[in-house]
Structures are given as structure tokens and as C-alpha cells.
Short mmCIF file of C-alpha atoms and ligand atoms in Angstrom, two decimals:
data_model
loop_
_atom_site.label_atom_id
_atom_site.label_comp_id
_atom_site.label_asym_id
_atom_site.label_seq_id
_atom_site.Cartn_x
_atom_site.Cartn_y
_atom_site.Cartn_z
CA MET H 986 2.69 103.12 -9.77
CA LYS H 987 0.90 100.63 -12.05
CA SER H 988 3.34 98.66 -14.18
CA TYR H 989 2.40 97.39 -17.62
CA PRO H 990 3.65 94.29 -19.39
CA VAL H 991 5.79 94.74 -22.48
CA LEU H 992 4.70 92.99 -25.67
CA SER H 993 6.83 91.03 -28.09
CA VAL H 994 5.35 90.46 -31.56
CA GLN H 995 7.08 87.74 -33.59
CA ASP H 996 6.71 84.20 -34.84
CA ILE H 997 6.98 81.10 -32.70
CA SER H 998 9.52 78.75 -34.22
CA CYS H 999 9.12 75.45 -32.37
CA ILE H 1000 12.87 74.92 -32.55
CA GLY H 1001 15.63 77.26 -33.60
CA GLN H 1002 16.46 79.60 -30.68
CA CYS H 1003 14.96 82.63 -32.40
CA SER H 1004 12.07 85.06 -32.13
CA LEU H 1005 9.78 84.43 -29.13
CA THR H 1006 11.84 81.54 -27.74
CA VAL H 1007 14.62 84.12 -27.32
CA ALA H 1008 12.60 87.23 -26.46
CA LEU H 1009 10.65 85.56 -23.64
CA PRO H 1010 13.61 84.26 -21.60
CA VAL H 1011 15.75 87.33 -22.26
CA LEU H 1012 13.08 89.90 -21.39
CA SER H 1013 12.01 87.87 -18.35
CA ALA H 1014 15.62 87.65 -17.11
CA MET H 1015 15.80 91.41 -17.48
CA GLY H 1016 12.85 91.75 -15.13
CA HIS H 1017 10.06 92.45 -17.61
CA GLU H 1018 6.68 90.80 -17.69
CA CYS H 1019 6.66 89.78 -21.34
CA ALA H 1020 3.33 89.34 -23.11
CA ILE H 1021 3.41 87.87 -26.59
CA LEU H 1022 1.58 88.15 -29.87
CA PRO H 1023 2.63 85.19 -32.04
CA THR H 1024 2.19 86.16 -35.69
CA SER H 1025 3.01 82.76 -37.19
CA LEU H 1026 3.82 79.25 -36.06
CA LEU H 1027 6.73 77.45 -37.73
CA SER H 1028 8.16 74.00 -37.16
CA SER H 1029 11.58 75.69 -37.03
CA HIS H 1030 13.18 78.84 -38.38
CA THR H 1031 13.56 78.99 -42.14
CA ALA H 1032 17.27 78.16 -42.26
CA PHE H 1033 16.25 74.53 -41.67
CA ALA H 1034 15.76 72.63 -44.94
CA HIS H 1035 12.17 71.61 -44.12
CA THR H 1036 9.87 74.08 -42.42
CA SER H 1037 6.11 74.09 -41.95
CA ILE H 1038 4.52 77.53 -41.64
CA CYS H 1039 1.10 78.53 -40.35
CA GLN H 1040 0.27 82.24 -40.53
CA LEU H 1041 -1.79 83.41 -37.56
CA GLU H 1042 -2.96 86.66 -39.18
CA HIS H 1043 -6.63 85.56 -39.12
CA GLU H 1044 -6.52 85.14 -35.36
CA ILE H 1045 -5.04 88.57 -34.67
CA PRO H 1046 -8.31 90.59 -35.07
CA HIS H 1047 -9.97 88.26 -32.53
CA ILE H 1048 -7.11 88.77 -30.09
CA PHE H 1049 -7.35 92.54 -30.53
CA ALA H 1050 -11.12 92.47 -29.99
CA ALA H 1051 -10.65 90.59 -26.71
CA TRP H 1052 -7.81 92.88 -25.59
CA GLU H 1053 -10.00 95.87 -26.38
CA LYS H 1054 -12.79 94.49 -24.18
CA GLU H 1055 -10.27 93.89 -21.39
CA ASP H 1056 -8.95 97.43 -21.87
CA LEU H 1057 -5.38 96.07 -22.01
CA ARG H 1058 -2.34 98.29 -22.55
CA PHE H 1059 1.38 97.58 -22.87
CA GLY H 1060 4.34 99.55 -21.53
CA GLY H 1061 6.49 98.90 -24.61
CA VAL H 1062 6.51 96.81 -27.77
CA TYR H 1063 9.27 94.93 -29.56
CA THR H 1064 8.57 93.46 -33.00
CA GLY H 1065 10.77 90.98 -34.89
CA TYR H 1066 10.07 88.42 -37.64
CA ILE H 1067 6.39 88.97 -38.37
CA GLY H 1068 5.86 86.81 -41.45
CA SER H 1069 3.10 88.35 -43.58
CA VAL H 1070 2.10 91.76 -44.88
CA ALA H 1071 -1.30 91.45 -43.16
CA SER H 1072 0.35 90.85 -39.78
CA VAL H 1073 2.71 93.79 -40.30
CA HIS H 1074 -0.36 95.98 -40.81
CA ALA H 1075 -1.87 94.56 -37.63
CA VAL H 1076 1.22 95.69 -35.76
CA LYS H 1077 0.27 99.28 -36.56
CA THR H 1078 -2.99 98.71 -34.70
CA ILE H 1079 -0.96 97.78 -31.63
CA PHE H 1080 0.99 101.02 -31.93
CA SER H 1081 -2.19 103.10 -32.14
CA ARG H 1082 -4.51 101.24 -29.74
CA PHE H 1083 -2.69 99.18 -27.15
CA LEU H 1084 0.25 101.23 -25.86
CA ILE H 1085 0.43 103.60 -22.91
CA ALA H 1086 1.74 107.11 -23.63
CA ASP H 1087 5.50 107.16 -24.31
CA ALA H 1088 5.75 103.36 -24.51
CA PRO H 1089 8.98 102.58 -26.40
CA ILE H 1090 8.48 101.01 -29.84
CA ILE H 1091 11.40 98.82 -30.93
CA VAL H 1092 11.30 97.40 -34.46
CA ASP H 1093 13.73 94.75 -35.66
CA PRO H 1094 12.90 94.39 -39.39
CA VAL H 1095 14.04 90.70 -39.63
CA PHE H 1096 13.59 89.86 -43.30
CA GLY H 1097 17.07 89.08 -44.63
CA ASP H 1098 20.80 88.60 -44.20
CA HIS H 1099 23.96 88.25 -46.32
CA GLY H 1100 22.47 90.46 -49.05
CA LYS H 1101 19.36 88.31 -49.55
CA LEU H 1102 15.77 88.17 -48.30
CA TYR H 1103 14.81 85.17 -46.14
CA ARG H 1104 12.69 82.49 -47.78
CA ASN H 1105 9.02 83.59 -48.29
CA PHE H 1106 9.75 87.34 -48.31
CA ASP H 1107 9.56 89.76 -51.25
CA GLU H 1108 9.65 93.49 -51.97
CA ALA H 1109 5.99 93.86 -50.85
CA TYR H 1110 6.97 92.54 -47.42
CA VAL H 1111 9.96 94.92 -47.26
CA GLU H 1112 7.65 97.79 -48.20
CA SER H 1113 5.23 96.89 -45.39
CA VAL H 1114 8.06 96.82 -42.82
CA ARG H 1115 9.27 100.17 -44.20
CA THR H 1116 5.94 101.66 -43.10
CA LEU H 1117 6.71 100.75 -39.46
CA ILE H 1118 9.86 102.86 -39.35
CA GLU H 1119 8.33 106.24 -38.66
CA SER H 1120 6.38 104.95 -35.65
CA ALA H 1121 9.43 103.27 -34.13
CA ASP H 1122 11.67 104.78 -31.47
CA VAL H 1123 14.48 102.43 -32.44
CA ILE H 1124 14.97 100.23 -35.49
CA LEU H 1125 17.57 97.46 -35.47
CA PRO H 1126 18.34 96.32 -39.03
CA ASN H 1127 21.37 94.29 -40.03
CA VAL H 1128 23.33 95.65 -43.02
CA THR H 1129 21.21 93.66 -45.50
CA GLU H 1130 17.94 94.95 -44.05
CA ALA H 1131 19.22 98.53 -43.87
CA CYS H 1132 20.17 98.29 -47.59
CA PHE H 1133 16.77 96.87 -48.61
CA LEU H 1134 14.89 99.44 -46.52
CA THR H 1135 16.82 102.32 -48.07
CA ASN H 1136 17.15 100.93 -51.63
CA THR H 1137 20.93 100.86 -51.30
CA PRO H 1138 23.03 98.26 -53.18
CA TYR H 1139 24.42 95.67 -50.72
CA THR H 1140 28.14 95.09 -50.37
CA GLU H 1141 29.80 92.49 -48.12
CA SER H 1142 32.13 94.96 -46.38
CA THR H 1143 30.62 98.25 -45.32
CA ASP H 1144 32.84 101.30 -44.86
CA HIS H 1145 32.26 104.14 -42.42
CA GLU H 1146 30.78 106.48 -45.05
CA THR H 1147 28.26 103.86 -46.24
CA VAL H 1148 27.15 103.18 -42.66
CA ARG H 1149 26.68 106.90 -42.02
CA MET H 1150 24.68 107.19 -45.26
CA LEU H 1151 22.45 104.21 -44.28
CA HIS H 1152 21.66 105.87 -40.94
CA GLU H 1153 20.96 109.13 -42.77
CA LYS H 1154 18.59 107.45 -45.25
CA MET H 1155 16.76 105.72 -42.40
CA ARG H 1156 16.28 109.09 -40.73
CA VAL H 1157 14.74 110.33 -43.99
CA LEU H 1158 12.34 107.35 -43.79
CA GLY H 1159 11.34 108.59 -40.32
CA ALA H 1160 13.67 106.62 -38.03
CA LYS H 1161 14.34 108.41 -34.75
CA SER H 1162 17.22 106.11 -33.82
CA SER H 1163 18.76 103.16 -35.61
CA VAL H 1164 21.32 100.50 -34.83
CA ILE H 1165 22.92 98.69 -37.78
CA THR H 1166 24.26 95.25 -36.88
CA GLY H 1167 26.66 92.83 -38.56
CA ILE H 1168 29.11 95.39 -39.98
CA HIS H 1169 32.21 93.56 -41.17
CA ARG H 1170 35.37 95.63 -40.56
CA THR H 1171 38.42 95.39 -42.76
CA ASP H 1172 40.51 94.20 -39.76
CA GLY H 1173 38.24 91.12 -39.42
CA ARG H 1174 36.29 92.45 -36.43
CA ILE H 1175 32.53 92.92 -36.43
CA ALA H 1176 30.66 96.03 -35.33
CA VAL H 1177 27.32 97.61 -34.62
CA SER H 1178 26.72 101.27 -35.44
CA ILE H 1179 24.42 103.27 -33.20
CA ASP H 1180 22.65 106.44 -34.36
CA ASP H 1181 20.88 107.70 -31.24
CA GLY H 1182 18.45 110.46 -32.13
CA LEU H 1183 18.23 111.48 -28.46
CA CYS H 1184 21.98 112.11 -28.35
CA GLU H 1185 22.71 114.08 -31.55
CA GLU H 1186 26.30 115.16 -31.04
CA ALA H 1187 27.88 111.75 -30.44
CA THR H 1188 26.37 109.69 -33.24
CA PRO H 1189 26.82 107.39 -35.01
CA VAL H 1190 28.88 105.45 -32.48
CA LEU H 1191 30.69 102.32 -33.67
CA HIS H 1192 31.07 99.43 -31.21
CA GLU H 1193 33.34 96.59 -32.28
CA THR H 1194 33.59 93.05 -31.00
CA GLN H 1195 35.65 90.01 -31.90
CA HIS H 1196 34.24 88.23 -34.96
CA ILE H 1197 33.44 84.63 -33.99
CA ASP H 1198 33.51 82.74 -37.26
CA ARG H 1199 30.58 80.33 -36.90
CA PRO H 1200 26.90 80.28 -37.97
CA SER H 1201 25.07 83.01 -36.13
CA HIS H 1202 21.38 82.25 -36.72
CA GLY H 1203 19.36 83.93 -34.00
CA ALA H 1204 22.18 86.30 -33.00
CA GLY H 1205 20.11 89.27 -34.18
CA ASP H 1206 17.18 88.15 -32.03
CA VAL H 1207 19.35 87.88 -28.91
CA PHE H 1208 20.82 91.31 -29.70
CA ALA H 1209 17.43 92.94 -30.29
CA SER H 1210 15.84 91.37 -27.19
CA ILE H 1211 18.59 92.78 -24.95
CA VAL H 1212 18.42 96.22 -26.55
CA ALA H 1213 14.63 96.22 -26.16
CA GLY H 1214 14.88 95.08 -22.53
CA ARG H 1215 17.27 97.85 -21.59
CA ILE H 1216 15.30 100.51 -23.49
CA PHE H 1217 12.14 99.37 -21.67
CA SER H 1218 14.09 99.99 -18.43
CA GLY H 1219 14.93 103.52 -19.57
CA ARG H 1220 18.62 102.93 -20.37
CA PRO H 1221 20.35 104.94 -23.14
CA LEU H 1222 20.52 103.26 -26.55
CA VAL H 1223 24.31 103.34 -26.83
CA CYS H 1224 24.77 101.47 -23.51
CA ALA H 1225 22.02 99.00 -24.44
CA ALA H 1226 23.52 98.22 -27.85
CA ARG H 1227 27.08 97.87 -26.48
CA GLU H 1228 25.92 95.46 -23.78
CA ALA H 1229 23.86 93.48 -26.31
CA ALA H 1230 26.77 93.17 -28.79
CA ASP H 1231 29.18 92.02 -26.05
CA PHE H 1232 26.63 89.48 -24.82
CA VAL H 1233 26.13 88.08 -28.34
CA CYS H 1234 29.90 87.72 -28.73
CA ARG H 1235 30.13 85.75 -25.45
CA ALA H 1236 27.12 83.61 -26.42
CA LEU H 1237 28.73 82.80 -29.79
CA LYS H 1238 31.86 81.65 -27.92
CA GLU H 1239 29.68 79.45 -25.65
CA THR H 1240 27.97 77.80 -28.62
CA PRO H 1241 29.43 74.38 -29.52
CA ASP H 1242 30.68 74.07 -33.12
CA GLU H 1243 28.16 71.38 -34.00
CA HIS H 1244 25.24 73.52 -32.78
CA TRP H 1245 24.51 75.28 -36.08
CA TYR H 1246 20.99 76.66 -35.75
CA GLY H 1247 21.06 79.07 -32.80
CA LEU H 1248 23.05 80.68 -30.00
CA SER H 1249 23.63 78.89 -26.69
CA PHE H 1250 22.66 81.95 -24.67
CA GLU H 1251 20.86 80.14 -21.83
CA LYS H 1252 23.81 79.71 -19.45
CA LEU H 1253 24.58 83.43 -19.77
CA LEU H 1254 21.09 84.65 -18.90
CA SER H 1255 22.08 85.29 -15.27
CA GLU H 1256 24.38 88.08 -16.52
CA LEU H 1257 21.30 90.00 -17.59
CA ILE H 1258 19.71 89.93 -14.14
CA LYS H 1259 20.84 93.19 -12.62
O1 LIG J 213 16.30 84.80 -36.45
C1 LIG J 213 15.50 85.41 -37.37
C2 LIG J 213 14.36 84.52 -37.77
C3 LIG J 213 13.23 84.49 -36.99
N1 LIG J 213 12.18 83.72 -37.29
C4 LIG J 213 12.21 82.93 -38.38
C5 LIG J 213 13.31 82.92 -39.21
C6 LIG J 213 14.41 83.73 -38.90
C7 LIG J 213 15.59 83.74 -39.76
O2 LIG J 213 15.76 82.96 -40.65
O3 LIG J 213 13.30 82.12 -40.28
C8 LIG J 213 11.02 82.07 -38.68
#
């Protein structure tokens, strides 16, 4: 049977262990041929004090035109930090023109954390990402992103009822399945909550891990890449999200204290090869 590459659509941050520099090694380790569509080029991710940004949105129509002529198709797509409203709209063209039937669509909204939007983003950007939800098979917001997407006030600790309500509101927005990450539990642990639309009776499922108290830039990208990789291999969402959360916890433990800007996931990649 012909196999198709999967496509990851995100920025390239030259340094920062995020976006495509995470998705490529992780998806490759998981056995996928990973094609990329870089939506912007940054000197580093935006948690660095000084960051240059070049939006690549003007190049995307040329890439699409060439792909069209080559009659290219992808077996799945995973989107992360996209960077501009125009590029988010271009992503919809991928969904409609460049995927084989039943190709999984995984959307990680990536626009904020700790109750705030990342630098350079505003409500118009959030609104554009909101329009991707109904096409997605799985969306992977952190608590902040889930709150922005659903117009829910953000609170630092999120109780069970609030999490259930966030999943519910995302279903109203068209989400088939959602995983909410970075849920701080009252006992100090951290959790992800999984609402699997293909498995109605058991959801949402909460999966807790030890909270490693250190900067966790890029943790969401490692998490989302692993979930996407397992979904592309046909694994159930709950298993994929549990494995991804456990991996992130181990990678956080591996990361030296002075390494503030990303996760040292590289030495653990061999665990994903199975
Ligand atoms: O890890 C998420 C991410 C990805 N890409 C860029 C970012 C961030 C988070 O700050 O700035 C450019």
C-alpha cells in the first residue's frame, strides 16, 4: 500500500527546542516521514528577550502551487505555532486540498500560556485559530488556550468541573476530541485531561504526572508531537496522551537546571522507537 508523508505546519525557531525542531526528530523517531511547512522563521522562540521574526506567509501560495502541480498529498497533518492570521487561513487550504481521505488533523493552538497570549498575538489571531477547530480531529490546548478559545476567564488552578466545561465548550465549537494540558492539581501534581470523541463513555479521562518545578518552554510541543505521531499510527487518543505526558515528565527531569529555554528530550528519543 502507498504510504504518504505526514506534514507538520509550524514556525522554525533557529534555537529554542520548539516547533519544527521538536516535531521533526520526534515524528521521525516514531517512524513517520515528516514533511514540513515552515510558516515563519525566528531567531529563537519568543521567550528569549531578543527575537527576529520573518513571516513566510507570502511564500506559502507558491509552495501550494508547486505541490498542486506535483499532485502531492499527506497522510496526516499536525499544526502548532503558526504566527500570522494569513498563515492560519492557508492551513485551511491544506485541510481541503492536500490530505488523503481520513488523514488525521491534529491542531495544537499554541498562542499563550499562564493566562496570557504570547508576544505578537491578539484576539484576531485567537479568532483565526478558533476557525480551525471544527476541521480538527484532535485539538491540544493548554488551559490558557482552552480559556481563550472558549471565552472563559482564566484561573491558575483548574478544578474538575471547569475542565469538563472547557471540553464541553470546545465540543460546541466543533471539536471532535480535545486534550487540555497543564492542569495544576491542588495536591501539587500536574495533569492532562482527555476528551476522546471516539470513546464517549469514558471521557474526560484525567492523567496525572509529577509536577517538575522548572521552566517548561517547549513541553507542549514535545507533548503534541508525540500525540500526533501515535494518532498517525492509529493509536487511541487516551494511550497517546498518557504516553506523551509521561515522556514530557521524564524529559523535564533530564533537563539540567541551567537549561531554561527547552526540554532535553534528545537522549530519550530512543524510547519512542517501537
Ligand atoms: O513552544 C511554543 C512556541 C513555538 N514557537 C514559538 C514560540 C513558542 C512559545 O513561546 O515563541 C516561536
